[in-house]
XYZ file of C-alpha atoms in Angstrom:
748
model
C 0.000 0.000 0.000
C 2.984 2.317 -0.301
C 2.726 5.690 -2.010
C -1.088 5.542 -2.201
C -1.823 8.433 0.127
C -2.903 10.961 -2.499
C -4.819 8.397 -4.553
C -6.886 7.444 -1.514
C -7.350 11.076 -0.500
C -8.721 11.996 -3.942
C -10.904 8.883 -4.023
C -12.351 9.683 -0.605
C -13.189 13.234 -1.623
C -15.012 11.994 -4.730
C -16.905 9.326 -2.787
C -17.835 11.880 -0.154
C -19.845 13.915 -2.677
C -22.432 11.191 -2.763
C -22.748 10.660 0.978
C -25.168 12.227 3.400
C -23.423 14.756 5.601
C -24.128 12.940 8.894
C -20.824 11.154 9.200
C -17.173 11.857 9.697
C -15.186 9.684 7.325
C -11.541 9.361 6.477
C -8.313 7.430 6.512
C -5.804 6.750 9.296
C -2.194 6.324 8.235
C 1.272 5.740 9.664
C 4.007 8.264 8.965
C 7.577 7.012 8.774
C 11.037 8.525 8.553
C 11.083 8.254 4.763
C 8.057 10.528 4.461
C 5.861 7.729 3.117
C 2.372 6.902 4.375
C 1.081 3.412 5.142
C -2.552 2.793 6.031
C -3.364 1.519 9.547
C -6.078 -1.168 9.641
C -7.630 -1.750 13.058
C -7.075 1.790 14.411
C -9.599 2.893 17.059
C -11.708 5.972 16.268
C -14.247 7.203 18.828
C -15.881 10.338 20.194
C -14.384 11.476 23.493
C -16.786 11.212 26.439
C -19.143 8.953 24.513
C -19.670 5.233 23.847
C -19.653 5.819 20.053
C -16.664 4.311 18.289
C -15.414 2.292 15.350
C -12.218 0.835 13.874
C -10.569 1.318 10.491
C -10.902 -1.401 7.867
C -8.124 -3.165 5.991
C -7.552 -0.069 3.856
C -7.355 2.257 6.869
C -10.797 3.739 6.159
C -13.441 4.597 8.748
C -16.856 6.199 9.092
C -18.402 7.333 12.370
C -21.768 9.014 12.983
C -21.755 12.779 13.620
C -24.465 14.320 15.809
C -22.912 17.602 16.942
C -23.122 16.517 20.595
C -19.409 15.624 20.673
C -16.522 17.509 19.062
C -13.389 15.613 20.186
C -12.496 12.657 17.954
C -9.916 10.310 19.473
C -7.696 8.256 17.156
C -5.578 5.508 18.744
C -3.551 2.532 17.626
C -1.405 0.201 19.712
C 2.220 1.299 19.520
C 1.355 4.814 18.272
C 0.687 8.150 19.934
C -2.999 8.775 20.542
C -4.309 11.984 18.951
C -7.435 13.997 19.753
C -8.932 15.977 16.860
C -11.424 18.817 17.128
C -14.313 18.169 14.721
C -17.161 20.704 14.520
C -18.892 19.479 11.372
C -19.106 16.392 9.153
C -16.037 16.242 6.946
C -13.259 14.081 5.548
C -10.340 13.372 7.845
C -6.944 12.142 6.635
C -4.793 11.747 9.730
C -1.288 10.405 10.313
C -0.265 8.803 13.628
C 3.288 8.806 14.871
C 4.940 5.788 16.588
C 4.886 5.785 20.382
C 6.294 3.610 23.155
C 3.379 4.047 25.535
C 0.400 1.742 25.777
C -1.679 4.175 27.831
C -3.676 6.933 26.162
C -1.999 10.305 25.759
C -3.858 13.293 24.354
C -1.641 15.020 21.804
C -2.606 18.443 20.537
C 0.739 19.896 19.438
C 4.305 18.948 18.645
C 6.005 17.277 21.595
C 8.753 19.102 23.410
C 11.838 17.437 24.872
C 10.281 17.968 28.300
C 6.504 17.903 28.512
C 4.357 19.368 31.265
C 0.955 17.740 31.582
C -1.781 20.392 31.484
C -4.764 18.031 31.288
C -3.718 15.169 33.563
C -4.964 15.152 37.145
C -1.489 14.046 38.255
C 1.535 16.359 38.217
C 3.558 14.577 35.543
C 6.717 15.638 33.739
C 7.747 13.559 30.712
C 11.368 13.522 29.586
C 11.768 12.098 26.098
C 14.796 10.965 24.142
C 15.551 14.461 22.806
C 16.115 15.693 26.365
C 18.262 12.685 27.260
C 20.638 13.542 24.393
C 21.523 16.854 26.076
C 24.044 15.018 28.267
C 26.169 11.910 27.913
C 23.519 10.079 29.954
C 25.573 6.926 30.403
C 23.036 5.395 32.810
C 19.712 6.196 34.422
C 21.259 7.871 37.483
C 22.814 10.440 35.115
C 19.603 11.083 33.159
C 18.236 13.868 35.362
C 21.026 16.443 35.165
C 19.112 18.706 32.746
C 15.746 18.634 34.547
C 14.890 20.330 37.858
C 12.218 17.831 38.936
C 14.903 15.498 40.325
C 17.965 16.387 42.412
C 21.185 14.452 41.867
C 23.532 14.160 44.855
C 26.800 12.404 45.583
C 26.497 9.192 47.545
C 29.984 8.695 48.997
C 33.661 9.396 48.422
C 34.428 5.984 46.918
C 31.950 4.449 44.477
C 31.102 7.501 42.357
C 27.445 6.494 42.586
C 24.929 9.301 42.334
C 21.823 9.364 44.488
C 18.589 10.987 43.361
C 16.073 12.874 45.483
C 12.516 14.059 44.886
C 10.728 16.546 47.126
C 13.697 16.426 49.495
C 13.556 12.646 50.025
C 16.024 10.046 48.787
C 15.295 7.302 46.269
C 13.964 4.674 48.736
C 10.884 6.896 49.106
C 10.423 7.145 45.327
C 8.719 4.303 43.503
C 11.110 3.611 40.623
C 9.563 1.438 37.924
C 10.517 0.166 34.515
C 7.486 0.155 32.243
C 5.382 0.270 35.430
C 7.074 -2.770 36.974
C 8.943 -1.991 40.257
C 12.648 -2.114 39.455
C 15.027 -0.196 41.760
C 14.140 -1.544 45.185
C 15.453 -3.895 47.834
C 18.987 -5.069 47.086
C 19.320 -2.776 44.058
C 18.439 0.423 45.913
C 21.991 1.840 46.039
C 23.360 0.869 42.621
C 20.215 -0.045 40.664
C 19.975 3.209 38.714
C 23.401 2.493 37.199
C 22.092 -0.803 35.803
C 19.934 0.829 33.098
C 22.033 2.296 30.258
C 20.894 5.684 29.036
C 20.542 4.580 25.401
C 17.965 1.966 26.439
C 15.672 4.710 27.726
C 13.000 6.027 25.375
C 11.281 8.319 27.882
C 10.937 8.975 31.604
C 7.718 9.940 33.355
C 8.163 11.752 36.679
C 5.099 11.969 38.925
C 5.336 14.294 41.909
C 3.421 13.261 45.007
C 1.836 9.911 45.746
C 1.372 7.985 42.517
C -1.358 5.741 41.216
C -2.660 2.862 43.357
C -2.351 0.679 40.247
C 1.426 0.628 40.751
C 1.367 -0.310 44.422
C 1.489 1.183 47.911
C 5.201 2.068 48.157
C 5.191 5.453 46.407
C 5.618 8.201 49.026
C 7.246 11.259 47.472
C 6.609 10.291 43.856
C 7.196 7.858 41.034
C 9.762 7.631 38.254
C 8.753 5.353 35.405
C 11.177 4.505 32.610
C 9.961 3.430 29.196
C 12.572 1.449 27.293
C 13.061 1.424 23.533
C 10.890 -1.077 21.675
C 11.980 -3.442 18.887
C 9.024 -2.303 16.750
C 10.021 1.402 16.759
C 13.743 1.441 17.605
C 16.438 1.689 14.937
C 17.484 -1.484 13.161
C 21.027 -0.722 14.275
C 22.188 1.785 16.858
C 25.742 2.181 18.160
C 26.869 4.638 20.817
C 30.470 5.041 21.924
C 31.678 7.160 24.859
C 35.050 7.955 26.432
C 36.202 10.496 29.003
C 39.567 11.782 30.117
C 39.433 9.804 33.373
C 39.535 6.458 31.625
C 35.845 5.593 31.467
C 34.824 3.850 28.245
C 31.355 2.732 27.218
C 29.734 1.163 24.190
C 26.063 0.455 23.478
C 24.724 -1.577 20.581
C 21.070 -2.073 19.613
C 20.080 -4.672 17.020
C 16.389 -4.845 16.076
C 14.664 -6.995 13.502
C 11.165 -7.933 12.412
C 11.188 -11.736 12.453
C 7.555 -12.345 11.497
C 4.473 -10.389 10.532
C 3.565 -9.679 14.150
C 6.880 -10.342 15.930
C 9.906 -8.090 16.394
C 12.969 -8.657 18.544
C 15.794 -6.527 19.870
C 19.195 -7.332 21.336
C 20.763 -4.576 23.449
C 24.330 -4.876 24.676
C 26.055 -2.428 27.013
C 29.611 -2.556 28.269
C 31.655 -0.111 30.311
C 35.111 -0.189 31.816
C 37.310 2.063 33.911
C 40.845 0.804 34.541
C 42.636 4.131 34.963
C 43.516 5.071 38.535
C 42.612 8.668 39.408
C 43.714 10.450 42.581
C 43.651 14.130 41.734
C 43.389 15.304 45.353
C 46.365 13.116 46.293
C 44.772 11.664 49.422
C 45.820 8.142 48.472
C 42.262 7.046 47.622
C 40.744 6.503 44.186
C 38.531 9.399 43.142
C 36.431 6.996 41.057
C 36.166 3.210 41.189
C 37.874 0.738 38.924
C 34.861 -0.841 37.274
C 33.537 -3.182 34.634
C 29.960 -3.863 33.591
C 28.406 -6.159 31.001
C 24.666 -5.723 30.482
C 22.764 -7.797 27.907
C 19.045 -7.439 27.264
C 16.884 -9.310 24.749
C 13.230 -8.466 24.283
C 10.487 -9.636 21.993
C 7.458 -7.624 20.932
C 4.203 -9.063 19.603
C 1.681 -6.739 17.971
C -1.629 -7.561 16.361
C -3.416 -4.218 16.374
C -6.331 -5.410 14.251
C -7.266 -7.934 16.930
C -6.190 -5.733 19.828
C -3.191 -7.684 21.161
C 0.239 -6.392 22.128
C 2.859 -8.126 24.258
C 6.481 -8.031 25.389
C 8.905 -10.655 26.645
C 12.318 -9.708 28.008
C 15.388 -11.320 29.548
C 18.416 -9.507 30.943
C 21.741 -10.538 32.454
C 24.123 -8.156 34.191
C 27.571 -8.438 35.758
C 28.903 -5.363 37.542
C 32.232 -5.272 39.400
C 33.737 -2.348 41.298
C 36.977 -1.884 43.199
C 37.395 1.172 45.429
C 39.713 2.297 48.177
C 43.370 3.184 48.351
C 45.295 3.512 45.102
C 47.780 0.816 46.088
C 45.121 -1.683 47.240
C 45.513 -5.136 45.667
C 42.591 -7.460 46.438
C 44.684 -10.595 45.987
C 47.103 -9.658 48.761
C 45.399 -6.917 50.806
C 41.799 -8.091 51.283
C 40.876 -8.164 54.993
C 44.375 -7.018 55.994
C 45.816 -3.715 57.200
C 48.240 -3.584 54.257
C 45.882 -1.172 52.489
C 42.212 -0.263 52.762
C 39.999 -1.444 49.916
C 36.599 -2.621 48.859
C 35.058 -4.767 46.147
C 31.392 -4.767 45.131
C 30.511 -7.613 42.776
C 26.949 -7.916 41.473
C 25.134 -10.384 39.260
C 21.536 -9.825 38.268
C 19.008 -11.774 36.216
C 15.686 -10.316 35.035
C 12.760 -11.939 33.252
C 9.612 -10.019 32.397
C 6.464 -10.348 30.338
C 3.530 -8.089 29.522
C 0.402 -8.793 27.522
C -2.376 -6.322 26.748
C -5.678 -6.689 24.961
C -7.876 -3.868 23.642
C -11.461 -4.923 22.875
C -11.876 -4.214 19.117
C -15.521 -3.179 19.390
C -14.872 -1.153 22.557
C -11.548 0.691 22.156
C -11.963 2.302 25.580
C -11.875 -1.126 27.267
C -8.729 -3.169 27.771
C -6.999 -5.574 30.088
C -3.376 -6.436 30.704
C -1.102 -8.561 32.808
C 2.484 -7.919 33.947
C 4.817 -10.566 35.359
C 8.444 -10.033 36.377
C 11.097 -12.090 38.146
C 14.539 -10.924 39.220
C 17.475 -12.403 41.107
C 20.016 -9.953 42.517
C 23.238 -11.244 44.079
C 25.832 -8.907 45.571
C 29.033 -9.916 47.337
C 30.919 -6.998 48.853
C 33.230 -5.841 51.579
C 34.340 -2.413 52.777
C 37.619 -2.720 54.603
C 36.810 -5.207 57.381
C 33.026 -4.784 56.992
C 31.418 -7.520 54.937
C 28.028 -7.162 53.275
C 26.464 -9.830 51.042
C 22.870 -9.837 49.865
C 20.760 -12.133 47.713
C 17.318 -10.891 46.713
C 14.833 -12.929 44.679
C 11.681 -11.065 43.634
C 8.461 -12.035 41.872
C 5.877 -9.439 40.861
C 2.581 -9.738 38.974
C -0.185 -7.272 38.249
C -3.509 -7.810 36.474
C -5.322 -4.658 35.316
C -8.739 -4.166 33.708
C -9.737 -0.773 32.185
C -13.196 0.318 31.098
C -15.750 3.125 31.321
C -18.763 3.962 33.434
C -21.415 5.247 31.051
C -19.122 7.230 28.738
C -15.420 7.915 28.300
C -15.486 10.845 30.723
C -15.816 8.260 33.489
C -13.179 5.536 33.389
C -11.866 3.052 35.903
C -9.030 0.632 36.472
C -9.216 -2.348 38.748
C -7.082 -5.393 39.368
C -5.008 -7.524 41.678
C -1.297 -7.506 42.576
C 0.903 -10.248 43.988
C 4.486 -9.715 45.164
C 7.093 -12.017 46.693
C 10.554 -11.056 47.978
C 13.148 -13.331 49.557
C 16.146 -11.666 51.219
C 19.332 -13.344 52.453
C 21.791 -10.866 53.985
C 25.128 -11.250 55.725
C 26.270 -8.226 57.719
C 29.750 -9.073 59.002
C 28.958 -12.233 60.995
C 25.195 -11.804 61.404
C 22.606 -13.294 59.034
C 19.380 -11.431 58.319
C 16.922 -13.530 56.327
C 13.262 -12.885 55.593
C 10.472 -13.530 53.116
C 7.909 -10.840 52.248
C 4.608 -11.774 50.610
C 1.708 -9.531 49.715
C -1.496 -9.610 47.730
C -3.555 -6.513 47.018
C -6.648 -5.397 45.144
C -7.180 -1.905 43.787
C -9.790 0.295 42.157
C -9.139 3.666 40.546
C -11.809 5.969 39.151
C -11.025 8.864 36.809
C -13.276 11.663 35.635
C -11.960 13.673 32.678
C -13.384 16.913 31.391
C -10.797 18.569 29.176
C -12.502 21.924 29.576
C -12.447 22.246 33.372
C -11.932 19.282 35.659
C -10.057 16.014 35.947
C -10.209 13.752 38.974
C -8.439 10.508 39.814
C -9.418 8.744 43.034
C -7.967 5.386 43.929
C -7.846 2.941 46.782
C -6.225 -0.392 47.406
C -6.256 -2.973 50.166
C -3.150 -5.099 50.681
C -2.449 -8.041 52.922
C 1.256 -8.326 53.762
C 2.796 -10.955 56.000
C 4.882 -8.270 57.782
C 3.056 -5.007 57.227
C -0.370 -6.512 57.992
C -3.596 -5.650 56.201
C -3.884 -1.976 55.338
C -5.777 0.534 53.227
C -4.075 2.951 50.784
C -6.056 5.940 49.448
C -4.836 8.293 46.710
C -6.500 11.390 45.246
C -5.469 13.738 42.418
C -7.548 16.682 41.204
C -6.915 19.070 38.287
C -8.932 22.230 37.673
C -8.642 24.735 34.812
C -9.471 28.179 36.217
C -8.765 29.931 32.907
C -7.094 29.309 29.557
C -3.783 27.408 29.540
C -3.806 26.978 33.315
C -3.829 23.905 35.557
C -4.372 23.944 39.304
C -3.743 20.606 40.969
C -4.066 19.066 44.386
C -3.001 15.617 45.559
C -3.173 13.431 48.646
C -1.912 9.954 49.340
C -0.555 7.510 51.884
C 2.432 5.251 51.295
C 4.029 2.383 53.190
C 7.243 0.469 52.842
C 9.556 -1.996 54.538
C 12.924 -0.275 55.011
C 15.902 -2.365 53.896
C 18.257 -0.558 56.238
C 21.553 -2.124 55.145
C 21.005 -2.213 51.369
C 19.868 1.426 51.407
C 22.767 2.688 53.545
C 25.777 0.809 52.190
C 27.951 3.928 52.186
C 28.036 3.778 55.992
C 29.993 0.511 55.813
C 32.934 2.529 54.445
C 33.695 4.052 57.817
C 34.757 2.898 61.246
C 31.369 3.651 62.749
C 29.699 1.043 64.941
C 26.283 -0.096 63.670
C 23.634 -0.106 66.404
C 20.054 -1.345 65.967
C 17.724 0.141 68.581
C 14.978 -2.243 67.557
C 12.303 -4.049 69.487
C 9.713 -6.521 68.255
C 8.945 -5.018 64.852
C 8.609 -7.340 61.820
C 11.520 -5.926 59.735
C 14.938 -6.081 61.463
C 12.945 -5.510 64.640
C 11.497 -2.226 63.307
C 7.958 -1.210 62.455
C 7.171 -0.509 58.768
C 7.419 3.049 57.495
C 4.258 5.037 56.816
C 3.905 8.557 55.442
C 1.248 10.940 54.155
C 1.995 13.162 51.166
C -0.106 16.086 49.995
C 0.597 18.929 47.641
C -0.602 21.799 45.484
C 0.746 22.829 42.097
C -0.076 25.441 39.498
C 0.986 25.509 35.856
C 0.347 28.443 33.526
C 1.147 28.368 29.842
C 1.658 31.577 27.933
C 2.703 33.012 24.592
C 4.956 36.076 24.496
C 6.432 37.593 21.341
C 4.937 34.693 19.425
C 6.877 32.062 21.410
C 5.480 29.663 23.975
C 6.449 29.144 27.581
C 5.085 28.127 30.948
C 5.606 28.910 34.599
C 4.922 26.476 37.403
C 4.807 26.512 41.184
C 4.363 23.579 43.504
C 4.431 22.851 47.208
C 4.491 19.360 48.720
C 4.679 18.108 52.268
C 5.508 14.581 53.338
C 4.652 13.812 56.959
C 5.950 10.563 58.426
C 3.747 8.662 60.825
C 6.560 6.194 61.286
C 10.070 6.002 59.887
C 13.267 4.071 60.414
C 15.617 6.895 61.393
C 19.277 6.609 60.386
C 21.121 8.695 62.980
C 24.824 9.296 62.307
C 25.199 12.467 64.337
C 27.618 10.593 66.596
C 30.811 10.201 64.500
C 31.590 6.833 66.021
C 28.142 5.292 65.560
C 25.224 4.739 63.227
C 22.002 4.267 65.167
C 18.920 2.779 63.491
C 15.675 3.351 65.384
C 11.963 3.886 64.875
C 10.841 7.492 64.803
C 10.039 9.210 68.058
C 8.716 12.677 67.381
C 8.412 14.515 64.081
C 9.805 13.815 60.657
C 8.719 15.734 57.590
C 9.859 17.120 54.249
C 8.550 20.397 52.831
C 9.362 21.155 49.204
C 8.688 24.353 47.260
C 9.634 24.896 43.616
C 9.095 27.644 41.060
C 10.047 26.953 37.438
C 10.040 28.920 34.191
C 10.318 27.484 30.679
C 10.449 29.748 27.642
C 11.688 29.794 24.067
C 13.743 33.014 24.143
C 14.467 32.958 20.424
C 13.545 30.454 17.732
C 15.171 27.138 18.731
C 16.744 28.716 21.865
C 15.094 27.199 24.952
C 15.502 28.570 28.464
C 14.611 26.662 31.643
C 15.234 27.812 35.195
C 14.024 26.815 38.652
C 14.473 27.638 42.308
C 13.856 25.023 45.001
C 13.589 25.292 48.777
C 13.648 22.276 51.110
C 12.906 21.999 54.791
C 13.580 18.354 55.674
C 13.701 17.671 59.395
C 13.763 14.576 61.578
C 13.919 13.911 65.298
C 17.367 12.458 65.961
C 18.923 11.575 69.296
C 19.933 15.256 69.594
C 16.498 16.649 68.701
C 14.710 17.937 65.594
C 17.383 18.718 62.975
C 17.599 19.457 59.272
C 18.521 16.260 57.429
C 22.309 16.203 56.892
C 23.670 16.701 53.367
C 20.402 18.210 52.130
C 20.657 21.731 50.751
C 17.846 24.078 51.722
C 18.310 26.163 48.583
C 19.004 25.013 45.039
C 18.999 26.890 41.744
C 18.855 25.365 38.261
C 19.421 26.772 34.776
C 19.430 25.063 31.401
C 19.850 26.707 27.999
C 19.595 24.693 24.814
C 20.036 25.802 21.221
C 19.565 23.859 18.000
C 20.145 25.049 14.467
C 17.487 24.570 11.850
C 17.903 20.991 10.565
C 18.700 20.434 6.914
C 16.927 17.933 4.687
C 19.258 15.126 5.743
C 18.817 15.998 9.433
C 22.178 17.769 9.802
C 22.264 20.367 12.585
C 24.128 21.622 15.658
C 22.874 21.212 19.235
C 24.374 23.168 22.125
C 23.360 22.705 25.762
C 24.470 24.362 28.974
C 23.365 23.470 32.532
C 24.069 25.223 35.827
C 23.357 23.810 39.285
C 23.837 26.039 42.328
C 23.739 24.114 45.592
C 23.306 25.990 48.849
C 24.747 25.171 52.247
C 24.163 21.681 53.622
C 24.147 20.780 57.288
C 26.984 18.406 58.106
C 26.767 15.656 60.731
C 28.867 16.231 63.814
C 32.596 15.448 63.758
C 33.449 16.954 67.153
C 34.959 13.758 68.535
C 37.461 13.521 65.694
C 40.926 14.943 65.986
C 40.929 18.654 65.150
C 42.555 18.127 61.746
C 39.576 16.003 60.695
C 36.764 18.094 62.118
C 34.316 19.699 59.711
C 32.216 22.796 60.211
C 28.499 22.899 60.880
C 27.638 23.415 57.202
C 29.209 22.962 53.797
C 29.993 25.920 51.533
C 27.664 26.779 48.654
C 28.960 25.921 45.199
C 28.024 25.884 41.527
C 28.373 23.127 38.933
C 28.437 23.787 35.202
C 27.990 21.184 32.482
C 27.941 21.737 28.718
C 27.699 19.660 25.564
C 27.988 20.350 21.836
C 26.571 17.876 19.338
C 27.236 17.919 15.617
C 24.619 15.970 13.674
C 26.043 15.136 10.274
C 22.954 13.296 9.051
C 20.007 11.267 10.280
C 22.452 8.395 10.663
C 25.521 9.850 12.377
C 26.423 12.407 15.032
C 29.273 13.165 17.424
C 29.231 14.977 20.746
C 31.778 16.676 22.975
C 31.062 17.766 26.524
C 32.396 18.759 29.877
C 31.215 18.253 33.456
C 32.056 20.300 36.547
C 33.533 23.030 34.366
C 34.085 25.231 37.438
C 36.433 22.501 38.737
C 34.887 22.619 42.218
C 35.777 19.695 44.471
C 35.279 18.920 48.128
C 38.218 19.295 50.462
C 39.090 16.121 52.382
C 36.200 13.928 51.181
C 37.887 10.950 52.870
C 38.327 11.817 56.524
C 41.300 10.105 58.124
C 42.663 9.037 54.735
C 46.175 8.704 56.184
C 44.939 6.147 58.748
C 41.966 4.271 57.253
C 41.926 1.743 60.091
C 41.878 4.432 62.755
C 38.907 6.026 64.565
C 38.755 9.124 62.328
C 38.167 7.288 59.049
C 34.898 8.153 57.285
C 33.981 8.351 53.572
C 30.261 9.049 53.973
C 30.234 12.829 54.524
C 30.181 13.950 50.901
C 28.466 17.157 49.820
C 30.242 18.016 46.538
C 32.079 16.375 43.619
C 35.237 14.364 44.209
C 36.284 14.497 40.573
C 37.338 17.839 39.132
C 36.755 19.148 35.622
C 36.156 16.299 33.179
C 35.780 16.257 29.389
C 34.214 13.513 27.307
C 33.441 12.661 23.693
C 31.259 10.187 21.888
C 29.357 9.265 18.752
C 25.984 7.857 17.766
C 25.270 5.855 14.623
C 21.746 4.911 13.553
C 20.510 2.722 10.722
C 16.758 2.705 10.070
């Protein structure tokens, strides 16, 4: 059916002359990179907020009654972006859908930006697509948020180089991190899990502020980050990305995709990285970045039969990740568990299997059902000096979801059942901690959508957990449009979780602190489960000034803990784990401005204020290593692309981090004592990309261009087996100015 677009268009116009004008008729097509149009049989066409719908025939043609009662025509097709057309009279419609990697409906009314703000959704959602991810090297998921102010990226410790993310002032354990809506970074993978997803595998990232949907579970407290991976059906046949930086880090990513049958496509994704160069720029005798190797192989299969309403995915992944940190002269073969030199090794193997199957009822395109099943096995063997930490975590997750309407498409609902199983085996020095967690839950979520004024999503779930008990989780999101291009939102939700205190706080093993558990008879390490309430308000206003679009947003969120496992390291010689006694809360305020200053010159800036306080042994204190004030700036410029796609892209990002309260070091020798707060500092990153064609591009960038580094990040570095040794008090970069280069090759 190639190259028949105009023939069909002319034919339809002629045929239309003989029809009664009580129908909307037309053709739905697929647009591809070559500019050709292919018809889409089996596409769903229906009036928004009504039960009236149809599907296209084998030639992509449709006809749907027109009454004048409805004026929003929704066009959807599995694997493509859903579009909503405004129709005010019977007419011919020739519409082209663009490929998408989302199964859920998205209303598209204009060209997508690299970062999208949701005006019509009841939830406060920011979507980062692949264009935004290309603004930085983005070697893994933990490095994918540098150009967006919704997520804060902090430094985890002075050894591993791992970056920790925060949302609304709370660290990643309080964020539900999912991969295609399947929980991914949790349990044993909490510290290093974000580094296990290569950046090139990511198609888009959806960031939800506040308590998320009950469909995805009860663990979301401060928000949810969902990663959509590239799909064999829409990804390039061949993609190769190479990266190298001046500090000896090398990476390569290869994607191979093929259509193996009419309805089957498969993709093989291989990632490898290596760092063998020893860096000690501050000359403290410790590596500034780990010696590391990672091999990450992922194979997925995609099944798609849009005419019958079926789409499915199968995936299998294997990962090996090895790190060596510590003193420059540390040799594991001779120095492990000796005082010859201080060192650490963190060796991880991970296996993942996952499957998803969805079905859209052909005669009722607003009704669907799907099932998700995932299994993972995470094995980590590690030691930090004389501290040993091994963990094995086997996890099974399944979720069955049914979607339909109540009366018309303004009133929709989701309902289903979730089952989860987690088996933990941990060795902390000489003590074994083993447990099995099992839960089953049912959920129901109702959504009312009125694009003109109001959207509402109200959900509830009941879960029965062998350790957390039986509990109720409510969630509510409301969006109101007070005037044109404005969205006022409110949200409320409760979240619960079982704190994995050792896996989430591994950096504390790299010190000579004594670990103390002030536990009692609680079900998890002797502690009670964590519970928190999150509520927030946000406002988003779009505007047009000098013919160019922009938006300004404000939001305030508060997370109030009813119970929490408090990690108290105010005493330099101890780490005390205990259940909360008193208050613990996180207040977050953000104001953000996005505007296209000149054609193809985008400007984004934000200011954030955090008040995050917890009752420690010494009273109610601001959480250590959390800046109260942060400022963000990103400027991006692209030249007008030529016919072959050639263009320049230039991006600049500034992060200003205010003072951070430091935990006490008063018992250390005076040479190792720190002040009460860290100094403020600024980080600058920049990247220039030269796109030679649609197939090839190169990029050159720099990080920490101001060359700001923390003084004495390793306390007691000259005596790592002495009482003053501590690598956990890190508030700024360890590595100085760093330059990198890379290339991307694509074959469609």
